[in-house]
GROMACS .gro file of C-alpha atoms in nm:
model
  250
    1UNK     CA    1  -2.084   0.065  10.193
    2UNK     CA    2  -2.240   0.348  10.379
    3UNK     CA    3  -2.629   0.344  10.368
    4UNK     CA    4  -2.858   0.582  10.210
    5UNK     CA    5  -3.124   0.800  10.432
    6UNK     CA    6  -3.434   0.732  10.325
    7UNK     CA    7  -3.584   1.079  10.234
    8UNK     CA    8  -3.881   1.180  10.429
    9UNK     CA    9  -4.193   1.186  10.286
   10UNK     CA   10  -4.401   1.532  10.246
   11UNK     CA   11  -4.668   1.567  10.507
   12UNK     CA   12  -4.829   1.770  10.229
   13UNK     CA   13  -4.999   1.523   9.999
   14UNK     CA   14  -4.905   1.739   9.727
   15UNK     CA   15  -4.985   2.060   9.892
   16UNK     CA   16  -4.784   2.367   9.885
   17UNK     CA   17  -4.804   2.712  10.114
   18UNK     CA   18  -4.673   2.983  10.006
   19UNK     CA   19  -4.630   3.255  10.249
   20UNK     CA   20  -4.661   3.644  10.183
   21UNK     CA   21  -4.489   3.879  10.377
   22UNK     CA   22  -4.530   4.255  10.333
   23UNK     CA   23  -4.256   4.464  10.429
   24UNK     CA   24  -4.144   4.816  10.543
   25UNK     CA   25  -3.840   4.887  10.773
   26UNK     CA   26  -3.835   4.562  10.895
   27UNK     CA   27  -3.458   4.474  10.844
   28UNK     CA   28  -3.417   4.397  11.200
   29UNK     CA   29  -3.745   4.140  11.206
   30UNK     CA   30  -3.691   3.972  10.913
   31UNK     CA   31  -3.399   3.751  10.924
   32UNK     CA   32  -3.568   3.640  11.268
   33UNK     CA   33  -3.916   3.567  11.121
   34UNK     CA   34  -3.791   3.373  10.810
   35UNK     CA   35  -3.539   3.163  10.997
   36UNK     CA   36  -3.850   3.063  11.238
   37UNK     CA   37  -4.089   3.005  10.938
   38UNK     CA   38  -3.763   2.779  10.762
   39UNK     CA   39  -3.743   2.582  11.081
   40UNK     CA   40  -4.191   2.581  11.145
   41UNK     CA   41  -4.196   2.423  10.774
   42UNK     CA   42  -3.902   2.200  10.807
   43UNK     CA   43  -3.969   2.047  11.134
   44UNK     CA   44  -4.380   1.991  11.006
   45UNK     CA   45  -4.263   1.879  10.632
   46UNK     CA   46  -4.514   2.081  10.435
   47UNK     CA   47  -4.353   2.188  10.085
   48UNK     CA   48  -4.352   2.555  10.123
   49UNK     CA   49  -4.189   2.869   9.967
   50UNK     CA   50  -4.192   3.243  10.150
   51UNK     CA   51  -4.268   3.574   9.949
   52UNK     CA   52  -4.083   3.898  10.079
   53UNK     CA   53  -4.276   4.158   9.924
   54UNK     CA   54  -4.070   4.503   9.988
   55UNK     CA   55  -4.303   4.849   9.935
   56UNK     CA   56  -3.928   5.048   9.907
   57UNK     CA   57  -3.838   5.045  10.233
   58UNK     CA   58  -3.571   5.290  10.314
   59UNK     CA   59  -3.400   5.123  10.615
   60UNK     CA   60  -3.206   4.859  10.375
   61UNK     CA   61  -3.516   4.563  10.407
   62UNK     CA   62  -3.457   4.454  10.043
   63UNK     CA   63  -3.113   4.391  10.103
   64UNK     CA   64  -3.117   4.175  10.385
   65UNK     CA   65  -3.395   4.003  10.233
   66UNK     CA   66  -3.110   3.939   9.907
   67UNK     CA   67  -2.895   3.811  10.227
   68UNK     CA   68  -3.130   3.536  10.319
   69UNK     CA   69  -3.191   3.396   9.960
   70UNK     CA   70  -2.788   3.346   9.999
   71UNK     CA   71  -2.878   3.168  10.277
   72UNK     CA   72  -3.236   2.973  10.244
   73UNK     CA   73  -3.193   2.949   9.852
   74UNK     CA   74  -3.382   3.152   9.563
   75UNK     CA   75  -3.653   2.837   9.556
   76UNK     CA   76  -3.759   2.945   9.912
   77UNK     CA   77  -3.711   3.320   9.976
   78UNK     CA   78  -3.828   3.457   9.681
   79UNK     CA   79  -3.796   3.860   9.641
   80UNK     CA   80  -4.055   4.071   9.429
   81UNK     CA   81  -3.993   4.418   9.567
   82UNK     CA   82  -4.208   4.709   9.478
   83UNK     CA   83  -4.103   5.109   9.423
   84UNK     CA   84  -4.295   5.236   9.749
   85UNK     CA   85  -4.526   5.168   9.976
   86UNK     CA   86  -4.878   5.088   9.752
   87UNK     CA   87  -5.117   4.930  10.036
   88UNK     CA   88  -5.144   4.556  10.167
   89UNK     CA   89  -5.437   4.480   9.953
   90UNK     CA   90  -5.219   4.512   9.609
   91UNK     CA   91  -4.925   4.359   9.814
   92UNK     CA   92  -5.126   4.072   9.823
   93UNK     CA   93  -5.197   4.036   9.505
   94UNK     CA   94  -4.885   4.135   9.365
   95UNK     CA   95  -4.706   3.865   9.562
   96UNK     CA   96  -4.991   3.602   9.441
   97UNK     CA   97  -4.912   3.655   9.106
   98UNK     CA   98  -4.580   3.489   9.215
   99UNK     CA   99  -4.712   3.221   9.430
  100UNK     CA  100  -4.667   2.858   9.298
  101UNK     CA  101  -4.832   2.684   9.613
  102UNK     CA  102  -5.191   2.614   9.637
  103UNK     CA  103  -5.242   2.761   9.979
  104UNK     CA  104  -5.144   3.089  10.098
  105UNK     CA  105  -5.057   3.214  10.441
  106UNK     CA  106  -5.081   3.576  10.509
  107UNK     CA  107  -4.887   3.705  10.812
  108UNK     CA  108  -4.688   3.993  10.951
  109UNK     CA  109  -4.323   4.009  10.941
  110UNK     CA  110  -4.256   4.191  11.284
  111UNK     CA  111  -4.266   3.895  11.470
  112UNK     CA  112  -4.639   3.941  11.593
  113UNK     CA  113  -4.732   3.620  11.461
  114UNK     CA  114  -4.523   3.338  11.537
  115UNK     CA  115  -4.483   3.077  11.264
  116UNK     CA  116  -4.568   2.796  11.519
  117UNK     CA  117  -4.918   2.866  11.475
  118UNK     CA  118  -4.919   2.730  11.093
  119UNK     CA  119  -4.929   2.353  11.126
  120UNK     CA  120  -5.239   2.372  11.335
  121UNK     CA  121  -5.379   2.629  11.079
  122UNK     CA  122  -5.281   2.339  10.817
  123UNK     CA  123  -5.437   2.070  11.003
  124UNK     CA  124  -5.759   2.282  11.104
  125UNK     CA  125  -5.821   2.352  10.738
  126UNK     CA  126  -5.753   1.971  10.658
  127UNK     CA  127  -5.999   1.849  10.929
  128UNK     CA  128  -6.292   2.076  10.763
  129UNK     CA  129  -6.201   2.132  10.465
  130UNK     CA  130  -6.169   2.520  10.524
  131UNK     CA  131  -6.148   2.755  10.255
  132UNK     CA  132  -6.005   2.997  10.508
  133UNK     CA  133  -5.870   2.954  10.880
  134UNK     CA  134  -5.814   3.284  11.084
  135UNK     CA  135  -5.582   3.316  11.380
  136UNK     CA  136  -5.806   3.448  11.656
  137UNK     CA  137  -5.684   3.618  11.972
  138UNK     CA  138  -6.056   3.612  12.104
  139UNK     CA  139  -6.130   3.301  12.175
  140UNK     CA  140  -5.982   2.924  12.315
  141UNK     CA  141  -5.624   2.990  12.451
  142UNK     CA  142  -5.588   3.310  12.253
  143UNK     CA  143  -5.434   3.617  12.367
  144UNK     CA  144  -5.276   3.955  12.323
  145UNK     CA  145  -4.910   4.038  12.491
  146UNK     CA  146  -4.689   4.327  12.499
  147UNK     CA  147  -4.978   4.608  12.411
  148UNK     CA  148  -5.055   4.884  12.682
  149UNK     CA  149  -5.423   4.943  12.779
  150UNK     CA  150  -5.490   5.205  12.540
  151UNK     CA  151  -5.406   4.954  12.205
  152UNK     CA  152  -5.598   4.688  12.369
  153UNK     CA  153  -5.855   4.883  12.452
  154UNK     CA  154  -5.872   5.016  12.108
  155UNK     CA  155  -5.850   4.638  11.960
  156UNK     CA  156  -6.137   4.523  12.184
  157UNK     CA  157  -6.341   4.809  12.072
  158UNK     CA  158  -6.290   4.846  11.681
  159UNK     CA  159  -6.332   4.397  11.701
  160UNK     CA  160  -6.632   4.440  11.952
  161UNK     CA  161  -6.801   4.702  11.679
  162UNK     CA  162  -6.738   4.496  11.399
  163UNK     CA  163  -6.965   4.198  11.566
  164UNK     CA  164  -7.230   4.436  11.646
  165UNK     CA  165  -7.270   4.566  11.321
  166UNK     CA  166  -7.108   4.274  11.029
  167UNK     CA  167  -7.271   3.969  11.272
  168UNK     CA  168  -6.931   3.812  11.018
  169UNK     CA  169  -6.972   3.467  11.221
  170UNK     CA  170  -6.579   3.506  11.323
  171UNK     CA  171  -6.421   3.599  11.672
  172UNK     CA  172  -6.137   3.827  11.561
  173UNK     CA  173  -6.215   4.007  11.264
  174UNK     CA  174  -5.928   4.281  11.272
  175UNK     CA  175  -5.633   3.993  11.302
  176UNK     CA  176  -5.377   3.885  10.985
  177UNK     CA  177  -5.246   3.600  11.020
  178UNK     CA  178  -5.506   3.346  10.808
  179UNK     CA  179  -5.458   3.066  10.540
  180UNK     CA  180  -5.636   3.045  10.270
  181UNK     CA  181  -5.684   2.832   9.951
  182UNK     CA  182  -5.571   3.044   9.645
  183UNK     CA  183  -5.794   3.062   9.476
  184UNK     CA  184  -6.026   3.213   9.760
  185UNK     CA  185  -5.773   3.460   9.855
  186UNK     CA  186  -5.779   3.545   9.473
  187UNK     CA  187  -6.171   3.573   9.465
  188UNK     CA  188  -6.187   3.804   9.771
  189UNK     CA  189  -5.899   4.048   9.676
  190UNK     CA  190  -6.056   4.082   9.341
  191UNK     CA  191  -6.385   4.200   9.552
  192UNK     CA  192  -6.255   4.406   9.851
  193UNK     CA  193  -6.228   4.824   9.828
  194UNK     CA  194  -6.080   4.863  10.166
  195UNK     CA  195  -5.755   4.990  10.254
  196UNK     CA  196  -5.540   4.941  10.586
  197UNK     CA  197  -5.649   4.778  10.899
  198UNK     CA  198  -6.022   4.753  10.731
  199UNK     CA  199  -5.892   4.564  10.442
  200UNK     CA  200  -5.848   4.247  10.669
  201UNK     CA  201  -6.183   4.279  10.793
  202UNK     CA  202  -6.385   4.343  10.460
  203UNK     CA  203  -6.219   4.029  10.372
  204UNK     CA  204  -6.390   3.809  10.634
  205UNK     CA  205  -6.704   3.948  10.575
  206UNK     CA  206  -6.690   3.946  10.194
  207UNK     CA  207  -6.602   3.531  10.241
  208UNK     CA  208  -6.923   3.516  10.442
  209UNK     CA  209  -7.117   3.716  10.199
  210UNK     CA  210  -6.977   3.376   9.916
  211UNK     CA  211  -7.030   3.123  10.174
  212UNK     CA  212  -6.662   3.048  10.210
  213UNK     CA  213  -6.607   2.814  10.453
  214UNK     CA  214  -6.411   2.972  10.824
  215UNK     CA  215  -6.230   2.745  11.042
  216UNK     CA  216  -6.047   2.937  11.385
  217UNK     CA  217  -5.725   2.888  11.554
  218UNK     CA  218  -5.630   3.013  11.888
  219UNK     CA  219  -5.307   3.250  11.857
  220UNK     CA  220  -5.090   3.429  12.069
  221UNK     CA  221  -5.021   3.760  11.926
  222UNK     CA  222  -4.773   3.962  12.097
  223UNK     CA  223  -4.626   4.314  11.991
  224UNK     CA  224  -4.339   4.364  11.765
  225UNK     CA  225  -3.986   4.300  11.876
  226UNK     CA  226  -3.809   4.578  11.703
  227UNK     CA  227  -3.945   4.914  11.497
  228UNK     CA  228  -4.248   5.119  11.576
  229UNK     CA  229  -4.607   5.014  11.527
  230UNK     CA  230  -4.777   5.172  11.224
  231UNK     CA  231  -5.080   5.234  11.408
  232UNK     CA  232  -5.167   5.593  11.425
  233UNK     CA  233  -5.476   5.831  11.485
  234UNK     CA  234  -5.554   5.859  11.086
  235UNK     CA  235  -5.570   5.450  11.108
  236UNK     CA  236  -5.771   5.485  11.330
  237UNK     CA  237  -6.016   5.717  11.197
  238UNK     CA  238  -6.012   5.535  10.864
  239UNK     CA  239  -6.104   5.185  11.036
  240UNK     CA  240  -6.401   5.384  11.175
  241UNK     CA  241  -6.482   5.545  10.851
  242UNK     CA  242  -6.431   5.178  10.647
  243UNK     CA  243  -6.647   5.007  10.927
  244UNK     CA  244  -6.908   5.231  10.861
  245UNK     CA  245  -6.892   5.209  10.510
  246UNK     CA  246  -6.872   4.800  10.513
  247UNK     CA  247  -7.169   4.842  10.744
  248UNK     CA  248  -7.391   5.029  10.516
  249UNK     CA  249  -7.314   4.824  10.152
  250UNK     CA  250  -7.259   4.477  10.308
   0.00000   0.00000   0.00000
């Protein structure tokens, strides 16, 4: 008689991450970054679940995302679309409304963030109890790859400002790749007014402003693999204009 595996246990103790992912035009990214996240969570053992959350992108997203729930299974890649393209903020909480894990990891899907990062996040937050731990590319072993001078110029500066003016008590303040409990992600969404590239920031510094607790993780960010960045003069101009704004009511 043949033997039985023994299943493996869950590292999790009962935990469960569900991870959002925003999308638009990134059918060519997003078979790649869900396959790596599959393999990140199945190698660690953490119970986990991914959330493709599609503003209407034109360039066929949603259907390759249908693809990989053939694939992965509709209990991991789970698909909650959207008509068009309504901010990151309300992505957020549109996709947390869907979210049956405790913890959430936010992240982008164009292969900037590489899922390898997450079990330290996990343990980070588990050695301090963290209510939040944020990827930082400014401090430790961190780093930036792929950008030209002018973007890392510009990412130096706008993260550079921030500390002068918030004082948030966090090294990279403009990054997106964080976990958070859920019920602190829910709690800050419900406060921030921000939009864009600000919205990540306003959250760090609303957390601080509740005495969330901030644990940091060195990352390796490097620039997308396939599509076009989505950073433009008006985002920049509106980080400058949100800054300001966070600076004068925070």
């Amino acid at each position: 008689m043949a033997s039985r595996k023994t299943p493996k246990p869950n590292r999790g103790n009962g935990n469960k991450y569900s991870v959002l992912l925003p999308t638009y035009n990134e059918r060519e990214n997003l078979p790649l970054i869900v396959w790596l996240l599959v393999k990140c969570f199945g190698e660690s053992e953490y119970d986990y679940e991914i959330i493709v959350i599609d503003d209407g992108s034109p360039d066929g997203t949603q259907e390759v995302a249908e693809q990989l729930q053939k694939i992965y299974g509709k209990d991991k890649i789970l698909l909650r679309p959207r008509a068009k393209k309504l901010g990151l903020g309300t992505a957020y909480i549109y996709g947390m409304k869907h979210a049956t894990g405790n913890f959430i990891v936010i992240m982008d899907a164009d292969l900037s963030h590489h899922p390898k990062f997450i079990p330290q996040f996990i343990e980070k937050q588990k050695e301090g109890d963290y209510d939040l731990v944020s990827g930082t590319r400014y401090k430790g072993d961190g780093g930036v790859y792929g950008w030209d001078l002018r973007r890392k110029l510009i990412s130096r500066g706008a993260n550079f400002l921030s500390q002068v003016l918030l004082r948030p008590g966090a090294s990279d303040l403009t990054g997106s790749f964080r976990l958070y409990k859920k019920e602190v992600l829910e709690s800050l969404v419900e406060r921030c007014v921000s939009k864009g590239y600000v919205f990540q920031m306003e959250m760090i510094v609303r957390a601080r402003q509740l005495n969330y607790t901030v644990g940091e993780v060195p990352i390796s960010f490097v620039d997308r693999v396939y599509g076009e960045s989505k950073l433009g003069g008006n985002e920049i101009v509106s980080f400058v204009k949100g800054l300001l704004t966070l600076f004068a009511t925070t």
